[in-house]
Amino acid sequence: MLSRGTRAVISLAALQHNLSIVRRVAPASSVLAVVKADAYGHGLVPVARALAVGSDALGVATFEEGMSLKLAGIERPVLLMEGVLSTAQLQQAAQQGFQIVVHQPWQLSMLLEAQLASPLTVWLKVDTGMHRLGIAANGCALFWQQLQSSANVKAVVLMSHLACADEPEHPLNQQQGELFSRLRQSVGATAASFANSAATLNRPDFHYQWVRPGLMLYGATPFAPSSGAVQSMQPVMHLQSRIISRTRVPAGDSVGYGATWRADRDTDVAVVAIGYGDGYPRHLSADAEVLIDGQRCAVLGRVSMDMITVDVTALPDAGPNTQVTLWGPGLPVEEVAVWANTINYELLCQVTGRVERIYVDGANT
Ligand SMILES: *Cc1c(COP(=O)(O)O)cnc(C)c1O
């Protein structure tokens, strides 16, 4: 019987390997492993459970993501990176022992005025130039002092986020770095955090006490269009599917919706059971390739919801049930991202719930 075989094989061994690279490049720092957005599409709880062993804390974006970790019995400290959005959430955060980011004056007021069951560790986020989240630099000293003297606060970490860490030459990196360093000195912070994956990899001067890698744990690189392998990382996700049909399309005929691709020679066309309903972007309709039996095959015509069509003329043995790699070993997600005119982050995150995640202890092959 045919199996659709559309799945994301998640290598927990690759995840551990990539974490060991973080440890190697940032040996003096604690590691906050970022598992937001369903662990970048890899599956929150299984990934967090695997990373909990070798990391020092886990970072999520939302309260709900934090609760999922607690309900799964994961005991590593959890940081809510957007903080809490209501007093009720603040109370629950204290009960659950979450650590929280404070990035807005109203979040500070809420914290100072609350009566909490137990004090929290607070990460004070200061805006050093990205202008997204964070309190203004000129409020940093006052905020710091108020947090330090609040009975609701156990410890304070100073943090900021880089806007252009993936572009090492961008002048904003240096500007943000200098401001952060100055603020840290002025408040006398003994715990500070500045580096995402990109800065973890290439700015040792930005490591401080806590690095916050996300993407690189999954074996992907922020330095597109280079691939994770260049930094000896291993891809954690192998997105795969199978051929469900093979037919010969005569020269002159077209394939797929809109008849956008026309055969200029007789072409063997395989239908592969994956489409934009699985998170394989429709934007891949033009230049994309897939990997079959170690060989690159062109995607023909438009990506449909449940299927794509690929040229297997050069592969006489490829037929129903043959496995196809959409990205993973041998076909870096970074390369697919270029074809799709997006970034590896987005491709990984948008694999849909229909795609079964399968967790293996060995390396992805
Ligand atoms: C997502 C996120 C990170 C991780 O970024 P990567 O580029 O995936 O390493 C680090 N810090 C904060 C605040 C984040 O939101």
CSV table of C-alpha atoms in Angstrom, one decimal, residues 42-221:
chain,number,residue,atom,x,y,z
A,42,HIS,CA,10.1,21.2,15.2
A,43,GLY,CA,7.6,20.5,18.0
A,44,LEU,CA,7.8,22.4,21.3
A,45,VAL,CA,7.6,19.7,24.0
A,46,PRO,CA,9.8,16.9,22.5
A,47,VAL,CA,12.5,19.5,21.5
A,48,ALA,CA,12.3,21.3,24.8
A,49,ARG,CA,12.6,18.0,26.6
A,50,ALA,CA,15.7,17.2,24.6
A,51,LEU,CA,17.3,20.6,25.1
A,52,ALA,CA,16.4,20.9,28.8
A,53,VAL,CA,19.2,18.5,29.6
A,54,GLY,CA,22.1,20.5,28.2
A,55,SER,CA,20.8,24.0,28.4
A,56,ASP,CA,20.4,26.3,31.3
A,57,ALA,CA,16.9,27.7,30.5
A,58,LEU,CA,14.3,27.7,27.8
A,59,GLY,CA,12.9,30.8,26.0
A,60,VAL,CA,9.4,31.0,24.7
A,61,ALA,CA,7.4,34.0,23.3
A,62,THR,CA,4.0,33.4,24.8
A,63,PHE,CA,2.5,32.5,28.2
A,64,GLU,CA,0.7,29.5,26.5
A,65,GLU,CA,4.0,28.1,25.2
A,66,GLY,CA,5.4,28.4,28.8
A,67,MET,CA,2.3,26.6,30.2
A,68,SER,CA,2.8,23.8,27.7
A,69,LEU,CA,6.3,23.2,29.0
A,70,LYS,CA,5.1,23.2,32.6
A,71,LEU,CA,2.2,20.8,31.8
A,72,ALA,CA,4.7,18.5,30.1
A,73,GLY,CA,6.7,18.4,33.4
A,74,ILE,CA,9.7,20.2,32.1
A,75,GLU,CA,11.6,21.7,35.0
A,76,ARG,CA,14.2,23.9,33.4
A,77,PRO,CA,13.6,27.6,34.1
A,78,VAL,CA,11.4,29.1,31.4
A,79,LEU,CA,11.6,32.7,30.2
A,80,LEU,CA,8.6,34.4,28.8
A,81,MET,CA,10.3,36.6,26.2
A,82,GLU,CA,7.5,39.0,25.6
A,83,GLY,CA,6.7,39.1,29.3
A,84,VAL,CA,3.2,38.9,30.8
A,85,LEU,CA,0.3,40.9,29.3
A,86,SER,CA,-2.0,41.1,32.3
A,87,THR,CA,-2.0,41.0,36.1
A,88,ALA,CA,-3.7,37.6,36.0
A,89,GLN,CA,-0.8,36.3,33.9
A,90,LEU,CA,1.7,37.9,36.2
A,91,GLN,CA,0.2,36.0,39.2
A,92,GLN,CA,0.2,32.8,37.3
A,93,ALA,CA,3.8,33.4,36.2
A,94,ALA,CA,4.8,33.8,39.8
A,95,GLN,CA,3.0,30.6,40.7
A,96,GLN,CA,4.6,28.6,37.9
A,97,GLY,CA,8.0,30.1,38.6
A,98,PHE,CA,8.4,31.6,35.1
A,99,GLN,CA,11.0,34.2,34.5
A,100,ILE,CA,9.7,37.2,32.7
A,101,VAL,CA,10.9,39.9,30.4
A,102,VAL,CA,9.9,43.5,31.3
A,103,HIS,CA,10.1,45.7,28.2
A,104,GLN,CA,7.4,48.4,28.8
A,105,PRO,CA,6.8,50.9,31.6
A,106,TRP,CA,3.3,49.4,32.2
A,107,GLN,CA,4.8,46.0,32.7
A,108,LEU,CA,7.1,47.4,35.4
A,109,SER,CA,4.2,49.2,37.1
A,110,MET,CA,2.2,46.0,37.1
A,111,LEU,CA,5.0,44.1,38.7
A,112,LEU,CA,5.8,46.7,41.3
A,113,GLU,CA,2.2,47.0,42.4
A,114,ALA,CA,1.4,43.3,42.5
A,115,GLN,CA,1.3,41.1,45.6
A,116,LEU,CA,3.0,37.9,44.3
A,117,ALA,CA,3.1,34.5,45.9
A,118,SER,CA,6.9,34.4,45.3
A,119,PRO,CA,9.4,36.7,43.7
A,120,LEU,CA,10.4,36.3,40.0
A,121,THR,CA,13.6,36.6,38.0
A,122,VAL,CA,13.1,39.5,35.7
A,123,TRP,CA,14.9,40.2,32.4
A,124,LEU,CA,14.9,43.9,31.8
A,125,LYS,CA,14.9,44.5,28.1
A,126,VAL,CA,16.3,47.8,26.9
A,127,ASP,CA,16.0,49.1,23.4
A,128,THR,CA,19.5,49.7,22.1
A,129,GLY,CA,18.4,50.6,18.6
A,130,MET,CA,16.2,48.0,17.1
A,131,HIS,CA,13.1,50.0,18.1
A,132,ARG,CA,10.8,47.0,18.6
A,133,LEU,CA,10.6,45.9,22.2
A,134,GLY,CA,12.5,47.4,25.1
A,135,ILE,CA,12.4,50.4,27.4
A,136,ALA,CA,14.3,53.5,26.3
A,137,ALA,CA,17.9,53.6,27.2
A,138,ASN,CA,17.5,56.8,29.3
A,139,GLY,CA,15.0,55.0,31.6
A,140,CYS,CA,17.3,52.0,32.1
A,141,ALA,CA,18.9,53.1,35.4
A,142,LEU,CA,15.7,54.0,37.1
A,143,PHE,CA,13.9,50.8,36.0
A,144,TRP,CA,16.9,48.8,37.1
A,145,GLN,CA,16.9,50.3,40.5
A,146,GLN,CA,13.1,49.9,41.0
A,147,LEU,CA,13.4,46.2,40.0
A,148,GLN,CA,16.3,45.7,42.4
A,149,SER,CA,14.4,47.1,45.3
A,150,SER,CA,11.1,45.3,44.7
A,151,ALA,CA,10.1,42.5,46.9
A,152,ASN,CA,8.5,40.8,43.9
A,153,VAL,CA,11.9,40.5,42.2
A,154,LYS,CA,14.4,37.8,42.9
A,155,ALA,CA,17.1,38.7,40.4
A,156,VAL,CA,17.5,41.0,37.4
A,157,VAL,CA,19.2,40.2,34.0
A,158,LEU,CA,19.8,43.1,31.6
A,159,MET,CA,19.0,42.2,28.0
A,160,SER,CA,18.7,43.7,24.6
A,161,HIS,CA,18.1,42.4,21.0
A,162,LEU,CA,20.1,43.0,17.9
A,163,ALA,CA,18.5,44.2,14.7
A,164,CYS,CA,21.2,43.2,12.2
A,165,ALA,CA,23.2,40.5,13.8
A,166,ASP,CA,22.9,38.4,10.6
A,167,GLU,CA,24.7,41.2,8.7
A,168,PRO,CA,28.0,41.3,10.5
A,169,GLU,CA,29.2,44.4,8.7
A,170,HIS,CA,26.1,46.5,9.5
A,171,PRO,CA,27.1,49.5,11.5
A,172,LEU,CA,24.1,49.1,13.8
A,173,ASN,CA,25.7,46.1,15.5
A,174,GLN,CA,28.5,48.2,16.8
A,175,GLN,CA,26.2,51.0,17.8
A,176,GLN,CA,23.9,48.7,19.7
A,177,GLY,CA,26.9,46.9,21.2
A,178,GLU,CA,28.4,50.1,22.6
A,179,LEU,CA,25.2,51.3,24.0
A,180,PHE,CA,24.5,48.0,25.7
A,181,SER,CA,27.9,47.8,27.1
A,182,ARG,CA,27.6,51.3,28.6
A,183,LEU,CA,24.2,50.6,30.1
A,184,ARG,CA,25.4,47.4,31.6
A,185,GLN,CA,28.3,49.2,33.3
A,186,SER,CA,26.2,52.0,34.5
A,187,VAL,CA,23.7,49.8,36.3
A,188,GLY,CA,26.4,47.4,37.4
A,189,ALA,CA,24.6,44.3,36.0
A,190,THR,CA,26.3,41.1,36.8
A,191,ALA,CA,24.0,39.2,34.5
A,192,ALA,CA,23.4,40.4,30.9
A,193,SER,CA,22.2,38.9,27.6
A,194,PHE,CA,22.6,40.2,24.1
A,195,ALA,CA,23.3,37.5,21.6
A,196,ASN,CA,21.0,35.5,19.3
A,197,SER,CA,22.3,32.8,17.1
A,198,ALA,CA,24.2,35.2,14.7
A,199,ALA,CA,26.0,37.0,17.6
A,200,THR,CA,26.6,33.7,19.4
A,201,LEU,CA,28.4,32.5,16.3
A,202,ASN,CA,30.4,35.6,15.4
A,203,ARG,CA,30.5,38.1,18.2
A,204,PRO,CA,32.2,36.7,21.3
A,205,ASP,CA,32.2,40.2,22.7
A,206,PHE,CA,28.4,40.1,22.8
A,207,HIS,CA,28.1,36.8,24.7
A,208,TYR,CA,28.0,38.1,28.3
A,209,GLN,CA,26.5,35.8,30.9
A,210,TRP,CA,23.6,34.4,28.8
A,211,VAL,CA,23.4,33.6,25.0
A,212,ARG,CA,20.0,33.1,23.5
A,213,PRO,CA,20.4,30.9,20.4
A,214,GLY,CA,17.3,29.8,18.5
A,215,LEU,CA,17.9,29.1,14.8
A,216,MET,CA,21.3,27.5,15.1
A,217,LEU,CA,20.1,24.9,17.5
A,218,TYR,CA,18.0,23.6,14.6
A,219,GLY,CA,21.1,23.4,12.4
A,220,ALA,CA,20.2,26.4,10.3
A,221,THR,CA,22.3,29.5,9.9
